[in-house]
Short mmCIF file of C-alpha atoms in Angstrom, two decimals:
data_model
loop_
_atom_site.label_atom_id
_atom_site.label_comp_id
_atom_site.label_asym_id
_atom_site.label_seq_id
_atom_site.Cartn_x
_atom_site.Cartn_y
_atom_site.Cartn_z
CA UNK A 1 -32.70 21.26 3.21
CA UNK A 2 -35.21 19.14 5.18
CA UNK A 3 -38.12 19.92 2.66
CA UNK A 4 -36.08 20.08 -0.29
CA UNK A 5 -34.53 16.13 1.03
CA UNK A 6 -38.57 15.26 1.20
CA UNK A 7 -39.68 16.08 -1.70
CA UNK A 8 -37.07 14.20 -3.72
CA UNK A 9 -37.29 11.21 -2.01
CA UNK A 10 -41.71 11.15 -2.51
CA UNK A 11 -41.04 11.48 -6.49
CA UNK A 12 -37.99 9.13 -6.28
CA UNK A 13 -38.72 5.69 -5.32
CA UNK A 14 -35.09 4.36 -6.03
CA UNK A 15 -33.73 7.18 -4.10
CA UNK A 16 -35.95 6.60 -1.41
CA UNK A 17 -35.42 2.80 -0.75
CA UNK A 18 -31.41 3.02 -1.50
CA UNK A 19 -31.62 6.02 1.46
CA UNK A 20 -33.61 3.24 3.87
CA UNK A 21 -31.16 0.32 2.94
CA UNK A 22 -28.30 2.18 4.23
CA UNK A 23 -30.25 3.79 6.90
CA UNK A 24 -31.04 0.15 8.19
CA UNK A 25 -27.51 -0.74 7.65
CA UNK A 26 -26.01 2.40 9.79
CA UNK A 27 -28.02 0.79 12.55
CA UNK A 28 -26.09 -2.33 12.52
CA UNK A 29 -23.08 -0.75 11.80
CA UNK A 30 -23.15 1.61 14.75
CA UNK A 31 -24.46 -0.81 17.21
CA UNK A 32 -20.90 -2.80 15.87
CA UNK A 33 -19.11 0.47 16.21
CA UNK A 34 -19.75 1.01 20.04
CA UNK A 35 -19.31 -2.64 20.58
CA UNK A 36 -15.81 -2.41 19.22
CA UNK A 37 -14.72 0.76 20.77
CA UNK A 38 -16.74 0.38 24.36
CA UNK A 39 -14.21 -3.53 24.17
CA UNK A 40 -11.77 -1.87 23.34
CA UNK A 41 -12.06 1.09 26.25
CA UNK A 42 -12.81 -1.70 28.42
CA UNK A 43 -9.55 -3.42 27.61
CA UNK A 44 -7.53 -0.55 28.66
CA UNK A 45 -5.95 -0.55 25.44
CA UNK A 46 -3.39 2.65 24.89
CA UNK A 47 -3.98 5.75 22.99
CA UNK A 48 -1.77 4.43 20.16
CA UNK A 49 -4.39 0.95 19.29
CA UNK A 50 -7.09 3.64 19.59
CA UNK A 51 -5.75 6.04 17.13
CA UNK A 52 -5.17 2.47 15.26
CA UNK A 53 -9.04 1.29 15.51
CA UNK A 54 -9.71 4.66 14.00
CA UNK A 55 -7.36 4.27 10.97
CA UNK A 56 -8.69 1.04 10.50
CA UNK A 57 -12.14 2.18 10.31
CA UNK A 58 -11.41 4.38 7.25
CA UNK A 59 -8.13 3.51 5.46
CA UNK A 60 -9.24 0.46 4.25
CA UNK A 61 -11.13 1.97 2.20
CA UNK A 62 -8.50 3.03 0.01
CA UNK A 63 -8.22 -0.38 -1.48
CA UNK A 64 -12.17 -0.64 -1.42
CA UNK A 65 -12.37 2.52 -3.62
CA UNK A 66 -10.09 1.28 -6.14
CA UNK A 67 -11.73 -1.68 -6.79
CA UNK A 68 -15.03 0.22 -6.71
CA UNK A 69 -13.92 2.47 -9.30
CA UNK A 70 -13.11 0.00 -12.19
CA UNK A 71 -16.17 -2.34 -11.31
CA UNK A 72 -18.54 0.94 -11.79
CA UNK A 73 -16.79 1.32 -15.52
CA UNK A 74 -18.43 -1.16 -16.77
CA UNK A 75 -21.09 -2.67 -14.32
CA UNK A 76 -24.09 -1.59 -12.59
CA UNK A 77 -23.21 0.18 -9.70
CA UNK A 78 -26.72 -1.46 -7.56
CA UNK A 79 -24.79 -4.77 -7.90
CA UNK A 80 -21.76 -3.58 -6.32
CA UNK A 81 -23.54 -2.16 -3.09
CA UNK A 82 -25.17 -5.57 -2.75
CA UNK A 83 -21.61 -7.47 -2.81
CA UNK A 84 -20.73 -4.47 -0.37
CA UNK A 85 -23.50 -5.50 2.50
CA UNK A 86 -22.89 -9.40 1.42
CA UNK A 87 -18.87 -9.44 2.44
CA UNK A 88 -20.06 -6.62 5.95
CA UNK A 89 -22.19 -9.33 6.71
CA UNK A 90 -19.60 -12.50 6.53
CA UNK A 91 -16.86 -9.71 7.93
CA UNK A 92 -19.45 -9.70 11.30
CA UNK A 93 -17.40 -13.37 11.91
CA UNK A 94 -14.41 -10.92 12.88
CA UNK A 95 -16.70 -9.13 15.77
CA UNK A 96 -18.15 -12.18 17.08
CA UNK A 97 -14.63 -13.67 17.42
CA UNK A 98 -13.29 -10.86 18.75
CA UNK A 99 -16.19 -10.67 21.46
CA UNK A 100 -15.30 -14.66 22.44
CA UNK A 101 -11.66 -14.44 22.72
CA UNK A 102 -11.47 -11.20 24.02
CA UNK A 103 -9.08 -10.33 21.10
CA UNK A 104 -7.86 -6.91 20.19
CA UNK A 105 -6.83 -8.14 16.23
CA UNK A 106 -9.78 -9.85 15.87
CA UNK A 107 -11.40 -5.75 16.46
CA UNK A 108 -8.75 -4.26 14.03
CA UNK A 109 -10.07 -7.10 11.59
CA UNK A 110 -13.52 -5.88 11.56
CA UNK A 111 -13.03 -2.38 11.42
CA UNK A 112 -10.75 -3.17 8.13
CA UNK A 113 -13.95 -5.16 6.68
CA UNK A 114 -16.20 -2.22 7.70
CA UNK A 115 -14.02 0.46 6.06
CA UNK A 116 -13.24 -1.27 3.09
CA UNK A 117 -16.63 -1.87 2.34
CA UNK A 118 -17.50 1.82 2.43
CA UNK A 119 -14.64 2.37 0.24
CA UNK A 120 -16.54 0.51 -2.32
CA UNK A 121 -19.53 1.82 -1.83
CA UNK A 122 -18.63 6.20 -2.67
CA UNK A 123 -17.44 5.59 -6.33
CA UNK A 124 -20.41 3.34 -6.29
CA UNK A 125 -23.40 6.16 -4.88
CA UNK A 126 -21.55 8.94 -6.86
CA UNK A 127 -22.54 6.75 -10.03
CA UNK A 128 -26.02 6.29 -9.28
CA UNK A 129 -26.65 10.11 -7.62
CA UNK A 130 -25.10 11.29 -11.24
CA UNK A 131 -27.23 8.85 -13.38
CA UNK A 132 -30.40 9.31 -11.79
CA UNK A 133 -31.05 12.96 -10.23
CA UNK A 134 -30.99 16.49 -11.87
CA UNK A 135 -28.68 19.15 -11.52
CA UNK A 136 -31.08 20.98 -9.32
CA UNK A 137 -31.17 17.46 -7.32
CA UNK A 138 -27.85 17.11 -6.53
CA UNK A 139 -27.45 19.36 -2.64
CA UNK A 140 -30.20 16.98 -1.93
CA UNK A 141 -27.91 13.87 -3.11
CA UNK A 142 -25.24 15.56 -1.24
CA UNK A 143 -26.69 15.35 2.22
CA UNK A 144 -28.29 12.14 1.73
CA UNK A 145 -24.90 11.10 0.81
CA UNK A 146 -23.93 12.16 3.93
CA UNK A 147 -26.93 11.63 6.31
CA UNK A 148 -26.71 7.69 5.01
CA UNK A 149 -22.95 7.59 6.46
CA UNK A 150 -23.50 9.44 9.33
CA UNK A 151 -27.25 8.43 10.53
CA UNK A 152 -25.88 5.34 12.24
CA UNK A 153 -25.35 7.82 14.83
CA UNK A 154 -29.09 8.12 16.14
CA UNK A 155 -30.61 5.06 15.60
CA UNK A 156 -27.01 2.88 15.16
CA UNK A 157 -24.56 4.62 17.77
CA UNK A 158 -27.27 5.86 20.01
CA UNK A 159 -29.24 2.78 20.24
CA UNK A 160 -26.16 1.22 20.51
CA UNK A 161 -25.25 3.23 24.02
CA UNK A 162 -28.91 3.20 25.24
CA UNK A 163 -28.45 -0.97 25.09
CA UNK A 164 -24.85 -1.59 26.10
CA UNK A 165 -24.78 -2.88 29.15
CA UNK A 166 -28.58 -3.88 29.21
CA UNK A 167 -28.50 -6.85 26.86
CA UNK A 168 -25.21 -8.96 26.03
CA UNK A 169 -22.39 -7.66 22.60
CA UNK A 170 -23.12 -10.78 20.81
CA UNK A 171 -26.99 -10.03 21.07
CA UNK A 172 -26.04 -6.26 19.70
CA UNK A 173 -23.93 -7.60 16.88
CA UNK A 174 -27.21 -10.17 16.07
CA UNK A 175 -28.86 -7.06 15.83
CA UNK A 176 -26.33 -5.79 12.86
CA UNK A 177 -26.23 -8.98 11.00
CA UNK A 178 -30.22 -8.84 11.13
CA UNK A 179 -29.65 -5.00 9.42
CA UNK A 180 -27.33 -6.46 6.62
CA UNK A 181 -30.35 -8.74 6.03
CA UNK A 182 -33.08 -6.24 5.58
CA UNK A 183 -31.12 -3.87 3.71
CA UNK A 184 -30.29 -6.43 1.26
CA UNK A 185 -34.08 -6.77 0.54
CA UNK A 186 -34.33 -2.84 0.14
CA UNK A 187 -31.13 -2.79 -1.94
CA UNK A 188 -32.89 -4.94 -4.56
CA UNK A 189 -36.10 -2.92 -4.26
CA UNK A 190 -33.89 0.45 -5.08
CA UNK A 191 -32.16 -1.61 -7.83
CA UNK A 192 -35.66 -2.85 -9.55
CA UNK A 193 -36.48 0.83 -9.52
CA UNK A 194 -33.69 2.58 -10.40
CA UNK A 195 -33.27 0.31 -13.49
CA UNK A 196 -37.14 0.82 -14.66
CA UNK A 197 -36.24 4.56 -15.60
CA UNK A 198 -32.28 5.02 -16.22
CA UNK A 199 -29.84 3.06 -17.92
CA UNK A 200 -26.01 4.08 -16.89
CA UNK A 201 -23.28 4.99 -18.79
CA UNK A 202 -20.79 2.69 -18.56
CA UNK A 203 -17.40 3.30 -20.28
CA UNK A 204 -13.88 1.48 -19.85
CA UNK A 205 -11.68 3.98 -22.05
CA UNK A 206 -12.31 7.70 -19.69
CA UNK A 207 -10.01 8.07 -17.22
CA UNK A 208 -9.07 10.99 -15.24
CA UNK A 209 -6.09 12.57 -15.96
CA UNK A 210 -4.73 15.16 -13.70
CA UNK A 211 -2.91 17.42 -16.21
CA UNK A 212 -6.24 17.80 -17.84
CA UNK A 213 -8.70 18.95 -15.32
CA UNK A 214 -9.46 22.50 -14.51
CA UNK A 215 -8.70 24.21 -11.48
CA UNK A 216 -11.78 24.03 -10.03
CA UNK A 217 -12.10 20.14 -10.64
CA UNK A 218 -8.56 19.77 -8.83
CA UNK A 219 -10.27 21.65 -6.08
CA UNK A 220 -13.08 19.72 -5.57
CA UNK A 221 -10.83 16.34 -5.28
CA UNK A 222 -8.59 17.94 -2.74
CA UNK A 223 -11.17 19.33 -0.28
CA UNK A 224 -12.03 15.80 1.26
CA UNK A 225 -7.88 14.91 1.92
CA UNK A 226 -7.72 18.74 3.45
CA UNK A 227 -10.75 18.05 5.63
CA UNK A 228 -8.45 15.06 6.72
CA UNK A 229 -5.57 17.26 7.23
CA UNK A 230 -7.37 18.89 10.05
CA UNK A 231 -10.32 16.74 11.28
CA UNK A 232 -8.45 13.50 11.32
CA UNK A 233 -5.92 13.77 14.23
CA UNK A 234 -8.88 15.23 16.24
CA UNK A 235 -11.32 12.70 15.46
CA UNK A 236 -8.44 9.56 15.69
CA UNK A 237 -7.90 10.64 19.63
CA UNK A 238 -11.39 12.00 20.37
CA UNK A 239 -11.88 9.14 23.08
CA UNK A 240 -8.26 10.53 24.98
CA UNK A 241 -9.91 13.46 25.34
CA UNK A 242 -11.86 12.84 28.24
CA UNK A 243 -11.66 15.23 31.00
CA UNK A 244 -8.70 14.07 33.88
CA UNK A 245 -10.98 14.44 36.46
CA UNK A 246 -13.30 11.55 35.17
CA UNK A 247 -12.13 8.29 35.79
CA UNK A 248 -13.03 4.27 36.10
CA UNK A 249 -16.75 3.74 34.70
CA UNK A 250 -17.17 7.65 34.24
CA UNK A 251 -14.47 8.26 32.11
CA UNK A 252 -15.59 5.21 29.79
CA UNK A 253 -19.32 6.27 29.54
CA UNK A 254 -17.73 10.01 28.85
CA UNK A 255 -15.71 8.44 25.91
CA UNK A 256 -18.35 6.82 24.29
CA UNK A 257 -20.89 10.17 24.55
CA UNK A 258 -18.03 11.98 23.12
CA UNK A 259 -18.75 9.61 20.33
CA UNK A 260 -22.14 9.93 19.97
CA UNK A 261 -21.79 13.90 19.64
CA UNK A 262 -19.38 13.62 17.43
CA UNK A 263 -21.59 11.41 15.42
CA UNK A 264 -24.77 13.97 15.60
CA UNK A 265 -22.56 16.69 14.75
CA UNK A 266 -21.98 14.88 11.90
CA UNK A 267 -25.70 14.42 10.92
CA UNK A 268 -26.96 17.42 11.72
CA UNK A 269 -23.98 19.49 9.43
CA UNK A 270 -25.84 19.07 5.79
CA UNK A 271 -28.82 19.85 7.49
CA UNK A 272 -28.15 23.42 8.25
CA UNK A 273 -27.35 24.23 4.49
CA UNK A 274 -29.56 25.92 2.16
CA UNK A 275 -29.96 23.82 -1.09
CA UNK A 276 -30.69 27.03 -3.44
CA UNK A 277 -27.24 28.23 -1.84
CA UNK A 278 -24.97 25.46 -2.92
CA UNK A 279 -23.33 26.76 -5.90
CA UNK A 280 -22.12 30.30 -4.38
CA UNK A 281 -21.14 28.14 -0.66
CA UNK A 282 -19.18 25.32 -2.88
CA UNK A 283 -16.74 28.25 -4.55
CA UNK A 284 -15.96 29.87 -0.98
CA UNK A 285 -12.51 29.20 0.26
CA UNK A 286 -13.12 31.09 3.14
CA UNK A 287 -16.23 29.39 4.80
CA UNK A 288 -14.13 26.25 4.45
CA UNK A 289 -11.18 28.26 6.23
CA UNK A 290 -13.81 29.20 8.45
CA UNK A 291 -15.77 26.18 9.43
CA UNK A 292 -12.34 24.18 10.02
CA UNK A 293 -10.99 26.90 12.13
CA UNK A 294 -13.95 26.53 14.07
CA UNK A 295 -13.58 22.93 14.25
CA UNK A 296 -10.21 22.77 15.50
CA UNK A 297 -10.84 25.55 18.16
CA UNK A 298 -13.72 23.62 19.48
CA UNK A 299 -11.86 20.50 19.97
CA UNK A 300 -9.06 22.16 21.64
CA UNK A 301 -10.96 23.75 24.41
CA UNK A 302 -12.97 19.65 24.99
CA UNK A 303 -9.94 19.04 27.72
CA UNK A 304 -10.47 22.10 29.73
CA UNK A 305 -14.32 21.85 29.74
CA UNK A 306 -15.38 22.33 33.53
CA UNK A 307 -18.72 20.49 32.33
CA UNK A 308 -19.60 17.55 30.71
CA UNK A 309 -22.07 18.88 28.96
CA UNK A 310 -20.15 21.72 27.92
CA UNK A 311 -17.28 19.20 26.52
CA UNK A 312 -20.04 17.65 24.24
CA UNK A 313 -21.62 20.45 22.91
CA UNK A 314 -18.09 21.62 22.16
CA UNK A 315 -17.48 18.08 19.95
CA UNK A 316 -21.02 17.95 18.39
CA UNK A 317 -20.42 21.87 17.54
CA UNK A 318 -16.87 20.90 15.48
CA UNK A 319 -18.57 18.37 13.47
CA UNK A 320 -21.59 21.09 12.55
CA UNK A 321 -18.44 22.52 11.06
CA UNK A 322 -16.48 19.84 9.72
CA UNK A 323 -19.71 18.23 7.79
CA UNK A 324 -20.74 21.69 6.38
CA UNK A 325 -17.21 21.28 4.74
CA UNK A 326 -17.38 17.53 3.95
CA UNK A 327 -20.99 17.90 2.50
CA UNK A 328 -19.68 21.24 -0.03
CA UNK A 329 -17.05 18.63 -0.83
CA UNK A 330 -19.10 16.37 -2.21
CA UNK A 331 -21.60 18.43 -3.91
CA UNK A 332 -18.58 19.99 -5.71
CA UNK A 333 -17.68 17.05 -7.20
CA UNK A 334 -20.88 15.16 -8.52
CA UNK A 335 -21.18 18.84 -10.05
CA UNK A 336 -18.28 19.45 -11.60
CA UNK A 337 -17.91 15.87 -13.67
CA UNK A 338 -19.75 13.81 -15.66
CA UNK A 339 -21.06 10.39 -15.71
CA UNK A 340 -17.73 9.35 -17.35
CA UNK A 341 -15.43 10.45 -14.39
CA UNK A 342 -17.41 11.28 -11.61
CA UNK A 343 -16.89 7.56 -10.12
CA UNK A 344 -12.71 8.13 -10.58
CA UNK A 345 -13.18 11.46 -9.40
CA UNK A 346 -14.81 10.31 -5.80
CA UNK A 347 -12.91 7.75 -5.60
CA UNK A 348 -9.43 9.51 -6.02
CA UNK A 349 -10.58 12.07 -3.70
CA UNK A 350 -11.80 9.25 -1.07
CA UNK A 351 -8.55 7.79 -1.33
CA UNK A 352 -6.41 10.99 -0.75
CA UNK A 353 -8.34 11.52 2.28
CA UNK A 354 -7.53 8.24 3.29
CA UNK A 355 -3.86 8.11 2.63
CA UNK A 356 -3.78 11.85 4.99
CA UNK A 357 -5.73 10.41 7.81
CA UNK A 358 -3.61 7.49 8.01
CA UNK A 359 -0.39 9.31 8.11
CA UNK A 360 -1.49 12.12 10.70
CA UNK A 361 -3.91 10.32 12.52
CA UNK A 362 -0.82 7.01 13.43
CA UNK A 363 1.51 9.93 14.45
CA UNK A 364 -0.92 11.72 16.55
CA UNK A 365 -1.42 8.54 18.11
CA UNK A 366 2.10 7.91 18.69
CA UNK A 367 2.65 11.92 19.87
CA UNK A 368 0.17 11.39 22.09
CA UNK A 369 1.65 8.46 23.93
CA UNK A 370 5.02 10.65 24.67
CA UNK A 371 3.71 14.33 25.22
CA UNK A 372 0.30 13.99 25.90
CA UNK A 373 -3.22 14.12 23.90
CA UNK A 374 -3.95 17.61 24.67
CA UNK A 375 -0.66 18.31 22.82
CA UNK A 376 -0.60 15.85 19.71
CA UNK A 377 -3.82 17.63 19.20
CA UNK A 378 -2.68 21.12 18.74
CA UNK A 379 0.32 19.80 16.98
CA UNK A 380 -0.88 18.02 14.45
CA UNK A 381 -4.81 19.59 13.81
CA UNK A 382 -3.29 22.93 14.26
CA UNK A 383 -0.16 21.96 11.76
CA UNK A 384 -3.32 21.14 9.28
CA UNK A 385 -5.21 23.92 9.52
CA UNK A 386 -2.25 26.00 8.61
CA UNK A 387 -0.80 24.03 5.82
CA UNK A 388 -4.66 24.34 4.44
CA UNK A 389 -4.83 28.27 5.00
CA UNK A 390 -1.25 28.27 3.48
CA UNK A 391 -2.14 26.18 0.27
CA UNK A 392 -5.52 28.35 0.20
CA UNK A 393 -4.26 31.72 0.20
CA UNK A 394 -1.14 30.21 -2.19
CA UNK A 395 -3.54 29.12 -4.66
CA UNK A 396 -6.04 32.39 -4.95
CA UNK A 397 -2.64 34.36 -5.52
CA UNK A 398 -1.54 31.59 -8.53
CA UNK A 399 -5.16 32.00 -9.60
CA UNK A 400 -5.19 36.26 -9.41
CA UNK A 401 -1.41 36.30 -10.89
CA UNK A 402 -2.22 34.00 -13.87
CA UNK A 403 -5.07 36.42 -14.21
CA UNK A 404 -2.97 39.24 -14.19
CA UNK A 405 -0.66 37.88 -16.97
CA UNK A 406 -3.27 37.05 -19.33
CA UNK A 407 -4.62 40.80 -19.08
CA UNK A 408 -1.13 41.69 -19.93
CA UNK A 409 -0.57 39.60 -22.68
CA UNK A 410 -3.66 41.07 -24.14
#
């Protein structure tokens, strides 16, 4: 995938500066990220307004999508992304508060911002990936799509650890309003391109109707909310996780490596996929099965881990799996529609996912506070992985029985 990813981007100058603008901006964003959650560690806050922060990091973007969605009708997607980095960058006033007063709202505030912002930005990117690249282009749009979202882990999260503590939070979140800035500048740059070559379809009278779309469409939308299903409860109470022998300063630098593994899983997943292999790995119900059984069996042995090491390898192995899944997702659906309905498509899909991981990742939060983290994990990612095998195996036999019937009627 990593030669396929370079050669696209040295005959694609639009692709190549839109990948850098949110590269820079994952940099900012994850320096913000471990700013909010190291405060919020540091606060002592309970599991419950950690499970919270998490929600809010991602379920604003329901809203986000929406309004992402009917903009990208009509308008050029480019200009949306630009409004997206403009209102992160004025949302950075919630941070700095937050920092000053010491306020735990003021946190929630800008992880709503951040979220909501993304939301905006997938209907957005699944415009511009269908508009501009090939068919045979497309795995490498689907791991960019993914590498931009989760790069902020090396350079963002990472840098963001390797600095706390040496230089003051305000000084870090400086560092993420100068990102906004720059990427900006390489927005424009991508947008000047981009424009130069394609024109996109806009159209205000497509919409996506569920009744119509084929089964494997419907698929493709409900992989990202079953991902959620599993992945979210996990991921919502990944920093209660930390071994119960750590404790004081240990047990808060353990939380926030937990983080950054989780985030490199994350990276490295789409990396590990063969682009020539897409097609056949996209159709397979059971590597998803698979990969998120994996997932959820690495997570549940993090707590028992006699070695730190050992617990991180265990999270940054889980999200190998649960990006291998997220990244098939993806690719599945800037395949299977067109310019016209692509943008709903991703955008219905994002929200799903974002409805799930609010529901299970609040009551894993709240489980957690009466019978313990070790257990709201098993109950509620184990609860998802089964309701996902069930609806699996429930649909191949609909699929094979409606099969059955036509042969008959014939």
């Amino acid at each position: 995938m990593i030669k396929a990813l370079h050669q696209t981007l040295a005959r694609t100058p639009w692709l190549l500066f839109l990948g850098l603008s949110f590269v820079v901006s994952s940099v900012g964003n994850g320096i913000t990220y471990i700013v909010i959650f190291s405060e919020l560690i540091r606060l002592s806050v309970p599991a419950t307004s950690l499970a919270l922060a998490y929600v809010l990091s991602t379920v604003p973007g329901f809203i986000g999508s929406k309004i992402g969605e009917r903009y990208c009708r009509n308008n050029n997607p480019f200009q949306l992304l630009i409004w997206g980095e403009c209102l992160g960058m004025l949302g950075l006033a919630a941070p700095f508060g937050a920092v000053m007063a010491g306020s735990v709202p003021l946190f929630f505030v800008a992880q709503t911002v951040s979220a909501f912002t993304i939301g905006m930005s997938f209907p957005a990117m699944s415009k511009i990936f269908k508009a501009g690249l090939s068919e045979q282009e497309l795995p490498v749009a689907t791991s960019l799509e993914t590498l931009i979202f989760a790069c902020n882990v090396i350079l963002g999260v990472g840098l963001g650890l390797l600095l706390l503590g040496r230089i003051g939070v305000t000084s870090l979140l400086f560092i993420d309003l100068l990102s906004f800035a720059a990427a900006l500048l390489l927005l424009r740059s991508a947008k000047s391109h981009f424009s130069k070559t394609f024109t996109p379809v806009f159209s205000t009278t497509v919409s996506l109707r569920w009744k119509t779309l084929s089964g494997t469409q419907r698929r493709g939308i409900l992989l990202l909310p079953l991902l959620a299903f599993a992945g979210a409860p996990a991921m919502a109470l990944l920093p209660g996780l930390v071994p119960a022998t750590l404790s004081g300063e240990e047990a808060h630098s353990m939380a926030l490596a937990l983080l950054f593994a989780r985030s490199l899983g994350q990276l490295v997943g789409p990396l590990i996929l063969n682009p020539d292999k897409f097609e056949k790995r996209s159709n397979s119900n059971m590597l998803m099965i698979a990969c998120l059984c994996a997932f959820i069996a690495c997570y549940g042995l993090v707590p028992f881990s006699p070695s730190i090491f050992l617990a991180l390898a265990l999270v940054f192995t889980a999200h190998i799996f649960s990006n291998v899944v997220f990244a098939l997702a993806i690719y599945t659906i800037l395949k299977q529609f067109d310019e016209h309905l692509v943008c709903a498509a991703m955008a219905k899909s994002y929200r799903l996912q974002m409805v799930i991981t609010a529901l299970v990742s609040i009551g894993a939060g709240y489980s957690a506070q009466y019978f313990g983290v070790v257990t709201a994990l098993y109950l509620f990612s184990g609860t998802g992985s089964v309701l996902i095998l069930m609806l699996t195996l429930g649909g191949h036999w609909l699929k094979q029985r409606s099969v059955m019937l036509q042969a008959d009627q014939k």
